[in-house]
PDB file of C-alpha atoms in Angstrom:
ATOM      1  CA  PRO A   1     -11.731 -52.914 -82.266  1.00 46.00           C
ATOM      2  CA  GLN A   2     -14.912 -54.960 -82.489  1.00 46.00           C
ATOM      3  CA  LEU A   3     -14.615 -58.336 -83.968  1.00 45.00           C
ATOM      4  CA  ALA A   4     -17.527 -59.910 -85.980  1.00 47.00           C
ATOM      5  CA  ASP A   5     -18.946 -62.134 -82.897  1.00 46.00           C
ATOM      6  CA  GLY A   6     -18.795 -59.017 -80.608  1.00 46.00           C
ATOM      7  CA  CYS A   7     -15.465 -59.768 -78.766  1.00 44.00           C
ATOM      8  CA  THR A   8     -12.866 -57.071 -78.460  1.00 46.00           C
ATOM      9  CA  THR A   9      -9.249 -57.771 -79.273  1.00 46.00           C
ATOM     10  CA  THR A  10      -6.831 -57.359 -76.280  1.00 52.00           C
ATOM     11  CA  ARG A  11      -4.022 -55.768 -78.337  1.00 53.00           C
ATOM     12  CA  PRO A  12      -4.408 -52.543 -80.195  1.00 54.00           C
ATOM     13  CA  PRO A  13      -3.440 -52.625 -83.853  1.00 50.00           C
ATOM     14  CA  THR A  14       0.365 -52.054 -84.509  1.00 54.00           C
ATOM     15  CA  THR A  15       1.228 -48.914 -86.269  1.00 58.00           C
ATOM     16  CA  MET A  16       4.492 -47.981 -88.041  1.00 55.00           C
ATOM     17  CA  GLN A  17       5.030 -45.290 -85.277  1.00 56.00           C
ATOM     18  CA  GLN A  18       4.647 -47.871 -82.477  1.00 62.00           C
ATOM     19  CA  THR A  19       7.441 -50.053 -83.721  1.00 64.00           C
ATOM     20  CA  MET A  20       9.996 -47.524 -84.712  1.00 69.00           C
ATOM     21  CA  THR A  21      13.119 -47.058 -82.744  1.00 73.00           C
ATOM     22  CA  GLY A  22      13.704 -43.708 -81.042  1.00 76.00           C
ATOM     23  CA  PHE A  23      16.409 -42.841 -83.570  1.00 74.00           C
ATOM     24  CA  GLU A  24      14.171 -43.582 -86.454  1.00 72.00           C
ATOM     25  CA  LYS A  25      11.554 -41.262 -84.791  1.00 75.00           C
ATOM     26  CA  MET A  26      14.052 -38.476 -84.553  1.00 74.00           C
ATOM     27  CA  LEU A  27      15.058 -38.679 -88.235  1.00 72.00           C
ATOM     28  CA  LEU A  28      11.255 -38.491 -89.097  1.00 71.00           C
ATOM     29  CA  ARG A  29      11.054 -35.261 -86.696  1.00 72.00           C
ATOM     30  CA  LYS A  30      13.970 -33.663 -88.441  1.00 69.00           C
ATOM     31  CA  GLY A  31      12.594 -34.281 -91.779  1.00 65.00           C
ATOM     32  CA  MET A  32      15.417 -36.639 -92.775  1.00 60.00           C
ATOM     33  CA  ARG A  33      14.762 -39.280 -95.532  1.00 60.00           C
ATOM     34  CA  ILE A  34      14.709 -42.818 -93.951  1.00 56.00           C
ATOM     35  CA  ASN A  35      13.848 -46.061 -95.690  1.00 57.00           C
ATOM     36  CA  LYS A  36      10.125 -45.905 -96.298  1.00 57.00           C
ATOM     37  CA  ARG A  37       9.647 -49.585 -96.062  1.00 60.00           C
ATOM     38  CA  LEU A  38      10.741 -50.207 -92.587  1.00 60.00           C
ATOM     39  CA  PRO A  39       9.919 -53.682 -91.399  1.00 65.00           C
ATOM     40  CA  ILE A  40       7.377 -53.889 -88.711  1.00 70.00           C
ATOM     41  CA  LYS A  41       9.460 -55.632 -85.786  1.00 75.00           C
ATOM     42  CA  ILE A  42       7.997 -58.709 -84.370  1.00 78.00           C
ATOM     43  CA  ARG A  43       7.539 -58.002 -80.597  1.00 78.00           C
ATOM     44  CA  ASP A  44       7.774 -61.394 -79.207  1.00 85.00           C
ATOM     45  CA  TRP A  45      10.110 -63.922 -81.292  1.00 88.00           C
ATOM     46  CA  LYS A  46       9.206 -67.385 -80.863  1.00 92.00           C
ATOM     47  CA  ILE A  47      11.810 -68.879 -83.030  1.00 93.00           C
ATOM     48  CA  PHE A  48      15.740 -69.184 -81.834  1.00 93.00           C
ATOM     49  CA  ARG A  49      18.684 -70.361 -83.151  1.00 93.00           C
ATOM     50  CA  GLY A  50      18.880 -73.959 -82.759  1.00 93.00           C
ATOM     51  CA  ASP A  51      15.253 -74.794 -83.426  1.00 93.00           C
ATOM     52  CA  GLN A  52      14.074 -77.097 -86.110  1.00 95.00           C
ATOM     53  CA  VAL A  53      11.687 -75.470 -88.645  1.00 95.00           C
ATOM     54  CA  LEU A  54       9.651 -76.278 -91.626  1.00 95.00           C
ATOM     55  CA  ILE A  55       9.852 -73.918 -94.609  1.00 95.00           C
ATOM     56  CA  ARG A  56       6.161 -72.856 -95.614  1.00 94.00           C
ATOM     57  CA  THR A  57       6.512 -71.104 -98.849  1.00 91.00           C
ATOM     58  CA  GLY A  58       9.072 -70.584-101.652  1.00 88.00           C
ATOM     59  CA  PRO A  59      11.223 -72.768-103.823  1.00 88.00           C
ATOM     60  CA  SER A  60      12.348 -74.719-100.567  1.00 89.00           C
ATOM     61  CA  LYS A  61       8.805 -75.481 -99.454  1.00 92.00           C
ATOM     62  CA  GLY A  62       8.324 -78.460 -97.371  1.00 93.00           C
ATOM     63  CA  GLU A  63      12.055 -78.645 -96.388  1.00 94.00           C
ATOM     64  CA  THR A  64      13.125 -78.958 -92.925  1.00 94.00           C
ATOM     65  CA  GLY A  65      16.398 -77.659 -91.208  1.00 94.00           C
ATOM     66  CA  ARG A  66      17.944 -75.944 -88.234  1.00 94.00           C
ATOM     67  CA  VAL A  67      17.996 -72.305 -87.463  1.00 95.00           C
ATOM     68  CA  VAL A  68      21.525 -71.063 -87.594  1.00 93.00           C
ATOM     69  CA  ALA A  69      20.957 -67.172 -87.567  1.00 92.00           C
ATOM     70  CA  CYS A  70      18.198 -64.779 -86.594  1.00 91.00           C
ATOM     71  CA  ASP A  71      18.170 -61.013 -87.716  1.00 89.00           C
ATOM     72  CA  LYS A  72      15.549 -59.444 -85.409  1.00 86.00           C
ATOM     73  CA  TYR A  73      15.675 -56.122 -87.120  1.00 83.00           C
ATOM     74  CA  LYS A  74      14.685 -57.330 -90.488  1.00 85.00           C
ATOM     75  CA  ASN A  75      12.363 -60.292 -89.216  1.00 89.00           C
ATOM     76  CA  ARG A  76      14.607 -62.884 -91.062  1.00 92.00           C
ATOM     77  CA  VAL A  77      16.167 -66.109 -90.166  1.00 94.00           C
ATOM     78  CA  VAL A  78      18.879 -68.406 -91.895  1.00 94.00           C
ATOM     79  CA  VAL A  79      17.966 -72.070 -92.053  1.00 95.00           C
ATOM     80  CA  GLU A  80      20.907 -74.636 -92.593  1.00 94.00           C
ATOM     81  CA  GLY A  81      20.949 -76.164 -95.843  1.00 91.00           C
ATOM     82  CA  VAL A  82      17.889 -74.417 -97.140  1.00 91.00           C
ATOM     83  CA  ASN A  83      17.488 -71.516 -99.547  1.00 90.00           C
ATOM     84  CA  LEU A  84      21.017 -71.934-101.070  1.00 91.00           C
ATOM     85  CA  ARG A  85      22.097 -69.229-103.352  1.00 92.00           C
ATOM     86  CA  ARG A  86      25.438 -68.507-105.088  1.00 93.00           C
ATOM     87  CA  ARG A  87      27.715 -66.002-103.143  1.00 91.00           C
ATOM     88  CA  LEU A  88      30.966 -64.544-104.148  1.00 92.00           C
ATOM     89  CA  ARG A  89      33.527 -65.339-101.353  1.00 88.00           C
ATOM     90  CA  ASN A  90      37.231 -65.121-101.497  1.00 91.00           C
ATOM     91  CA  ALA A  91      37.058 -64.720-105.596  1.00 89.00           C
ATOM     92  CA  LYS A  92      35.120 -67.865-105.580  1.00 92.00           C
ATOM     93  CA  PHE A  93      31.434 -68.489-106.003  1.00 94.00           C
ATOM     94  CA  VAL A  94      30.121 -70.890-103.220  1.00 93.00           C
ATOM     95  CA  MET A  95      26.529 -72.034-102.492  1.00 93.00           C
ATOM     96  CA  ALA A  96      25.435 -70.293 -99.225  1.00 92.00           C
ATOM     97  CA  GLU A  97      22.249 -70.108 -97.330  1.00 92.00           C
ATOM     98  CA  ASP A  98      19.935 -66.905 -97.673  1.00 93.00           C
ATOM     99  CA  THR A  99      17.679 -65.513 -95.408  1.00 93.00           C
ATOM    100  CA  ILE A 100      14.087 -66.404 -95.261  1.00 94.00           C
ATOM    101  CA  HIS A 101      11.184 -64.214 -93.577  1.00 93.00           C
ATOM    102  CA  TYR A 102      10.182 -65.072 -90.108  1.00 92.00           C
ATOM    103  CA  SER A 103       6.529 -65.829 -91.384  1.00 91.00           C
ATOM    104  CA  ASN A 104       7.615 -68.229 -93.717  1.00 94.00           C
ATOM    105  CA  VAL A 105       8.957 -70.882 -91.318  1.00 94.00           C
ATOM    106  CA  ASN A 106       7.072 -72.897 -88.747  1.00 94.00           C
ATOM    107  CA  LEU A 107       8.480 -74.694 -85.625  1.00 94.00           C
ATOM    108  CA  LEU A 108       8.227 -78.395 -85.649  1.00 94.00           C
ATOM    109  CA  ASP A 109       6.277 -80.122 -82.988  1.00 93.00           C
ATOM    110  CA  PRO A 110       9.018 -82.245 -80.983  1.00 90.00           C
ATOM    111  CA  GLU A 111       6.412 -85.078 -80.292  1.00 92.00           C
ATOM    112  CA  THR A 112       4.616 -85.348 -83.864  1.00 91.00           C
ATOM    113  CA  GLY A 113       7.251 -83.810 -86.253  1.00 91.00           C
ATOM    114  CA  LYS A 114       4.444 -81.561 -87.950  1.00 93.00           C
ATOM    115  CA  PRO A 115       4.697 -77.790 -88.045  1.00 94.00           C
ATOM    116  CA  THR A 116       2.835 -76.244 -85.085  1.00 93.00           C
ATOM    117  CA  ARG A 117       2.117 -72.860 -83.854  1.00 93.00           C
ATOM    118  CA  VAL A 118       3.433 -71.801 -80.508  1.00 93.00           C
ATOM    119  CA  LYS A 119       2.331 -69.895 -77.511  1.00 93.00           C
ATOM    120  CA  TRP A 120       4.205 -68.556 -74.319  1.00 92.00           C
ATOM    121  CA  ARG A 121       3.336 -69.942 -70.794  1.00 92.00           C
ATOM    122  CA  PHE A 122       4.669 -69.735 -67.308  1.00 91.00           C
ATOM    123  CA  LEU A 123       5.690 -72.427 -64.917  1.00 89.00           C
ATOM    124  CA  GLU A 124       5.080 -72.363 -61.259  1.00 90.00           C
ATOM    125  CA  ASP A 125       8.521 -70.897 -60.619  1.00 91.00           C
ATOM    126  CA  GLY A 126       8.176 -68.040 -63.168  1.00 88.00           C
ATOM    127  CA  GLU A 127      10.088 -69.555 -65.942  1.00 89.00           C
ATOM    128  CA  LYS A 128       8.780 -68.747 -69.277  1.00 90.00           C
ATOM    129  CA  ILE A 129       8.456 -71.849 -71.766  1.00 91.00           C
ATOM    130  CA  ARG A 130       7.171 -72.409 -75.409  1.00 93.00           C
ATOM    131  CA  ILE A 131       4.028 -74.684 -75.772  1.00 93.00           C
ATOM    132  CA  SER A 132       2.874 -76.369 -78.907  1.00 93.00           C
ATOM    133  CA  VAL A 133      -0.639 -75.441 -79.820  1.00 92.00           C
ATOM    134  CA  LYS A 134      -1.248 -78.748 -81.531  1.00 90.00           C
ATOM    135  CA  SER A 135       0.008 -81.256 -79.016  1.00 91.00           C
ATOM    136  CA  GLY A 136       0.577 -79.209 -75.878  1.00 91.00           C
ATOM    137  CA  ALA A 137       4.136 -80.350 -75.577  1.00 92.00           C
ATOM    138  CA  MET A 138       6.792 -78.072 -73.942  1.00 92.00           C
ATOM    139  CA  ILE A 139       9.391 -76.916 -76.663  1.00 92.00           C
ATOM    140  CA  PRO A 140      12.693 -76.070 -74.941  1.00 90.00           C
ATOM    141  CA  ILE A 141      14.872 -73.118 -76.097  1.00 90.00           C
ATOM    142  CA  PRO A 142      18.013 -74.438 -77.407  1.00 91.00           C
ATOM    143  CA  ASP A 143      21.335 -73.561 -75.991  1.00 90.00           C
ATOM    144  CA  GLN A 144      22.310 -70.335 -77.527  1.00 87.00           C
ATOM    145  CA  LYS A 145      26.145 -70.511 -76.271  1.00 86.00           C
ATOM    146  CA  GLU A 146      26.820 -72.932 -79.304  1.00 84.00           C
ATOM    147  CA  PHE A 147      26.250 -70.037 -81.771  1.00 83.00           C
ATOM    148  CA  ASP A 148      28.393 -67.422 -80.084  1.00 83.00           C
ATOM    149  CA  PRO A 149      31.714 -66.762 -81.475  1.00 81.00           C
ATOM    150  CA  PRO A 150      34.567 -68.727 -79.992  1.00 80.00           C
ATOM    151  CA  GLN A 151      36.693 -67.274 -77.293  1.00 79.00           C
ATOM    152  CA  LYS A 152      40.248 -66.851 -77.622  1.00 76.00           C
ATOM    153  CA  PRO A 153      41.949 -69.278 -75.352  1.00 73.00           C
ATOM    154  CA  PHE A 154      43.723 -68.040 -72.131  1.00 69.00           C
ATOM    155  CA  ASN A 155      47.518 -67.731 -72.395  1.00 67.00           C
ATOM    156  CA  ASP A 156      49.391 -67.790 -69.189  1.00 64.00           C
ATOM    157  CA  GLN A 157      52.789 -66.919 -70.473  1.00 72.00           C
ATOM    158  CA  LYS A 158      51.655 -63.423 -71.776  1.00 71.00           C
ATOM    159  CA  ASP A 159      49.305 -62.556 -69.002  1.00 72.00           C
ATOM    160  CA  THR A 160      50.567 -61.050 -65.514  1.00 76.00           C
ATOM    161  CA  GLY A 161      50.081 -63.433 -62.753  1.00 75.00           C
ATOM    162  CA  LEU A 162      47.456 -62.217 -59.893  1.00 79.00           C
ATOM    163  CA  ASP A 163      50.014 -62.220 -57.065  1.00 83.00           C
ATOM    164  CA  LEU A 164      51.934 -59.624 -59.217  1.00 82.00           C
ATOM    165  CA  ALA A 165      48.965 -57.760 -60.518  1.00 81.00           C
ATOM    166  CA  MET A 166      47.616 -57.227 -56.874  1.00 83.00           C
ATOM    167  CA  LYS A 167      51.053 -56.245 -55.514  1.00 82.00           C
ATOM    168  CA  ASP A 168      51.038 -52.723 -54.069  1.00 81.00           C
ATOM    169  CA  THR A 169      53.893 -50.933 -55.810  1.00 78.00           C
ATOM    170  CA  TYR A 170      52.637 -47.384 -55.481  1.00 80.00           C
ATOM    171  CA  THR A 171      53.253 -47.232 -51.684  1.00 84.00           C
ATOM    172  CA  ALA A 172      56.846 -48.775 -52.160  1.00 79.00           C
ATOM    173  CA  ALA A 173      57.819 -46.328 -54.771  1.00 83.00           C
ATOM    174  CA  LYS A 174      56.490 -43.434 -52.676  1.00 86.00           C
ATOM    175  CA  GLU A 175      58.578 -44.826 -49.839  1.00 88.00           C
ATOM    176  CA  ALA A 176      61.612 -44.919 -52.076  1.00 88.00           C
ATOM    177  CA  ALA A 177      61.122 -41.468 -53.319  1.00 89.00           C
ATOM    178  CA  ALA A 178      60.830 -40.084 -50.106  1.00 90.00           C
ATOM    179  CA  ALA A 179      63.966 -41.783 -48.864  1.00 91.00           C
ATOM    180  CA  ALA A 180      65.980 -40.888 -52.009  1.00 91.00           C
ATOM    181  CA  ALA A 181      64.715 -37.053 -51.516  1.00 90.00           C
ATOM    182  CA  GLN A 182      65.976 -37.321 -47.733  1.00 90.00           C
ATOM    183  CA  GLU A 183      69.280 -38.585 -48.901  1.00 90.00           C
ATOM    184  CA  GLU A 184      69.592 -35.887 -51.282  1.00 89.00           C
ATOM    185  CA  ASP A 185      68.837 -33.424 -48.552  1.00 87.00           C
ATOM    186  CA  GLU A 186      71.386 -34.735 -46.357  1.00 87.00           C
ATOM    187  CA  VAL A 187      73.932 -34.609 -49.074  1.00 86.00           C
ATOM    188  CA  VAL A 188      73.111 -30.908 -49.763  1.00 85.00           C
ATOM    189  CA  VAL A 189      73.508 -30.136 -46.073  1.00 84.00           C
ATOM    190  CA  ALA A 190      76.762 -32.013 -45.714  1.00 84.00           C
ATOM    191  CA  GLU A 191      78.042 -29.906 -48.744  1.00 85.00           C
ATOM    192  CA  GLU A 192      77.003 -26.711 -47.324  1.00 83.00           C
ATOM    193  CA  ILE A 193      78.582 -27.523 -43.979  1.00 83.00           C
ATOM    194  CA  THR A 194      82.014 -28.429 -45.656  1.00 82.00           C
ATOM    195  CA  SER A 195      81.741 -25.305 -47.986  1.00 80.00           C
ATOM    196  CA  LYS A 196      81.209 -23.115 -44.719  1.00 75.00           C
ATOM    197  CA  SER A 197      84.359 -24.629 -42.917  1.00 67.00           C
TER     198      SER A 197
END
């Protein structure tokens, strides 16, 4: 497409068909009903769990907080302590964070503390990093392991030791079975000899 100044855009316009998953396309081909308002998925997410963001619109406009969760299918994020709603949990009403659309939050510049847009760039070693458009500062991606569910602790008492697990029991059992079969054959032969005499 041509722009006003005669330049052309580098990326073609995104259509609904291009952003649909294969499953959704199959449903359309078969004529099955699907949600008509499918969200247009954001191709290149620049906000991750643990980022400090500023809310741009809505009742919580101007508040800052840390991103706790990202729903990439619905293009929504959950910001800690912002956009609180009453939720019924365990037969009690509690105040819990509600989701905010991805476009309604901005990353905070680590140097200035103000909202900024972000662009992806590559280092010499090929690592992909985020750069603040306003100050040019590098914005590191937070550690995502902090948000993963906790792993169950390893229990030595209920687990088989490595030496017992790696022990070859099949050949020993096979040899014992062969020895038992040979003993039975010898007993049968001995009984036949005694019965004939």
